[in-house]
Backbone as a printed PyTorch tensor [residue, N CA C, xyz], in Angstrom:
tensor([[[129.1650,  81.1930,  82.0860],
         [128.3860,  80.3210,  81.2290],
         [126.9410,  80.2090,  81.7320]],

        [[126.7960,  80.0320,  83.0300],
         [125.4550,  79.9070,  83.6050],
         [124.6940,  81.2220,  83.4660]],

        [[125.3980,  82.3320,  83.6210],
         [124.7550,  83.6400,  83.5020],
         [124.2530,  83.8600,  82.0810]],

        [[125.0210,  83.4420,  81.0980],
         [124.5960,  83.5770,  79.7000],
         [123.3430,  82.7530,  79.4430]],

        [[123.3030,  81.5480,  79.9700],
         [122.1190,  80.6970,  79.7980],
         [120.9050,  81.3290,  80.4690]],

        [[121.0910,  81.8930,  81.6560],
         [119.9780,  82.5600,  82.3360],
         [119.4910,  83.7790,  81.5600]],

        [[120.4120,  84.5670,  81.0130],
         [120.0150,  85.7110,  80.1930],
         [119.2360,  85.2630,  78.9630]],

        [[119.6750,  84.1970,  78.3190],
         [118.9710,  83.6930,  77.1350],
         [117.5810,  83.1720,  77.4900]],

        [[117.4550,  82.4890,  78.6150],
         [116.1430,  81.9960,  79.0380],
         [115.1860,  83.1340,  79.3800]],

        [[115.6960,  84.1670,  80.0170],
         [114.8520,  85.3200,  80.3300],
         [114.4250,  86.0210,  79.0510]],

        [[115.3380,  86.1790,  78.1010],
         [114.9880,  86.8150,  76.8300],
         [113.9540,  85.9870,  76.0750]],

        [[114.1180,  84.6700,  76.0690],
         [113.1410,  83.8050,  75.4040],
         [111.7660,  83.9080,  76.0670]],

        [[111.7440,  83.9330,  77.3900],
         [110.4850,  84.0620,  78.1170],
         [109.8230,  85.3980,  77.8220]],

        [[110.6050,  86.4580,  77.7490],
         [110.0620,  87.7820,  77.4640],
         [109.4880,  87.8530,  76.0510]],

        [[110.1860,  87.2950,  75.0820],
         [109.7040,  87.3140,  73.6970],
         [108.4540,  86.4620,  73.5430]],

        [[108.4400,  85.2900,  74.1440],
         [107.2490,  84.4360,  74.0340],
         [106.0610,  85.0500,  74.7510]],

        [[106.3120,  85.7850,  75.8290],
         [105.2270,  86.4350,  76.5490],
         [104.6270,  87.5740,  75.7250]],

        [[105.4480,  88.2990,  75.0040],
         [104.9560,  89.4050,  74.1810],
         [104.0800,  88.8870,  73.0460]],

        [[104.3980,  87.7200,  72.5020],
         [103.6760,  87.1890,  71.3460],
         [102.4250,  86.3950,  71.6890]],

        [[102.1960,  86.0810,  72.9570],
         [101.0290,  85.2590,  73.2810],
         [ 99.7730,  86.1140,  73.4280]],

        [[ 98.6390,  85.4770,  73.2380],
         [ 97.3550,  86.1740,  73.2960],
         [ 96.6190,  85.7640,  74.5700]],

        [[ 96.9090,  86.4280,  75.6780],
         [ 96.2460,  86.1320,  76.9500],
         [ 95.6830,  87.4160,  77.5440]],

        [[ 95.1690,  87.2890,  78.7320],
         [ 94.6210,  88.4290,  79.4500],
         [ 95.7120,  89.4770,  79.6680]],

        [[ 95.3890,  90.7310,  79.4090],
         [ 96.4130,  91.7750,  79.4640],
         [ 96.9230,  92.0300,  80.8830]],

        [[ 96.0640,  91.8900,  81.8920],
         [ 96.5150,  92.1220,  83.2730],
         [ 97.5200,  91.0510,  83.6830]],

        [[ 97.2070,  89.7910,  83.3830],
         [ 98.1230,  88.6980,  83.7040],
         [ 99.4260,  88.8540,  82.9310]],

        [[ 99.3090,  89.2830,  81.6700],
         [100.4810,  89.4780,  80.8330],
         [101.3490,  90.6170,  81.3800]],

        [[100.7120,  91.6950,  81.8590],
         [101.4730,  92.8150,  82.4170],
         [102.2180,  92.4100,  83.6770]],

        [[101.5810,  91.6370,  84.5470],
         [102.2400,  91.1850,  85.7800],
         [103.4360,  90.3010,  85.4480]],

        [[103.2480,  89.3780,  84.5230],
         [104.3620,  88.5040,  84.1310],
         [105.4820,  89.3000,  83.4770]],

        [[105.1200,  90.2970,  82.6640],
         [106.1290,  91.1260,  82.0030],
         [107.0170,  91.8220,  83.0300]],

        [[106.4030,  92.4310,  84.0390],
         [107.1910,  93.1490,  85.0340],
         [107.9900,  92.2030,  85.9210]],

        [[107.4700,  90.9990,  86.1810],
         [108.2410,  90.0220,  86.9570],
         [109.4750,  89.5630,  86.1900]],

        [[109.3050,  89.3040,  84.8940],
         [110.4460,  88.8820,  84.0780],
         [111.4490,  90.0190,  83.9530]],

        [[110.9650,  91.2320,  83.7580],
         [111.8700,  92.3730,  83.6400],
         [112.6120,  92.6300,  84.9530]],

        [[111.9300,  92.4880,  86.0770],
         [112.5790,  92.6700,  87.3800],
         [113.6390,  91.5960,  87.6130]],

        [[113.3440,  90.3570,  87.2460],
         [114.3420,  89.2980,  87.4220],
         [115.5310,  89.5070,  86.4930]],

        [[115.2800,  90.0540,  85.2990],
         [116.3750,  90.3600,  84.3760],
         [117.3070,  91.4110,  84.9760]],

        [[116.7280,  92.4890,  85.5160],
         [117.5660,  93.5340,  86.0960],
         [118.2640,  93.0570,  87.3660]],

        [[117.6340,  92.1950,  88.1330],
         [118.2810,  91.6280,  89.3130],
         [119.4690,  90.7590,  88.9100]],

        [[119.2930,  89.9250,  87.9080],
         [120.3880,  89.0860,  87.4250],
         [121.5070,  89.9420,  86.8410]],

        [[121.1500,  90.9850,  86.1240],
         [122.1490,  91.8870,  85.5620],
         [122.9410,  92.5770,  86.6700]],

        [[122.2570,  93.0250,  87.7180],
         [122.9240,  93.6860,  88.8410],
         [123.8620,  92.7250,  89.5590]],

        [[123.4220,  91.4860,  89.7730],
         [124.2680,  90.4850,  90.4300],
         [125.4930,  90.1730,  89.5790]],

        [[125.3020,  90.0740,  88.2620],
         [126.4270,  89.7850,  87.3740],
         [127.4340,  90.9290,  87.3700]],

        [[126.9630,  92.1570,  87.3690],
         [127.8710,  93.3070,  87.3750],
         [128.6150,  93.3980,  88.7020]],

        [[127.9260,  93.1570,  89.8080],
         [128.5600,  93.2420,  91.1210],
         [129.5480,  92.1040,  91.3740]],

        [[129.4020,  90.9910,  90.6880],
         [130.2740,  89.8470,  90.9560],
         [131.6500,  89.9910,  90.3140]],

        [[131.7750,  90.8480,  89.3020],
         [133.0720,  91.0300,  88.6590],
         [133.8890,  92.0650,  89.4240]],

        [[135.1650,  91.7610,  89.6730],
         [136.0000,  92.7300,  90.4020],
         [136.3200,  93.9410,  89.5230]],

        [[136.5370,  95.0500,  90.1790],
         [136.8210,  96.2950,  89.4450],
         [138.3000,  96.4750,  89.2820]]])
């Protein structure tokens, strides 16, 4: 449940970041930070489930 909420918050942050009109360098840094945190959360979620 918590993982789903975190995924939804990251997706919302990514969508709102794409639609805002700010400096492109700052926007690029935030984009890659959000994307990196998304992949980190995805990796942790995949590793936590037993095979």
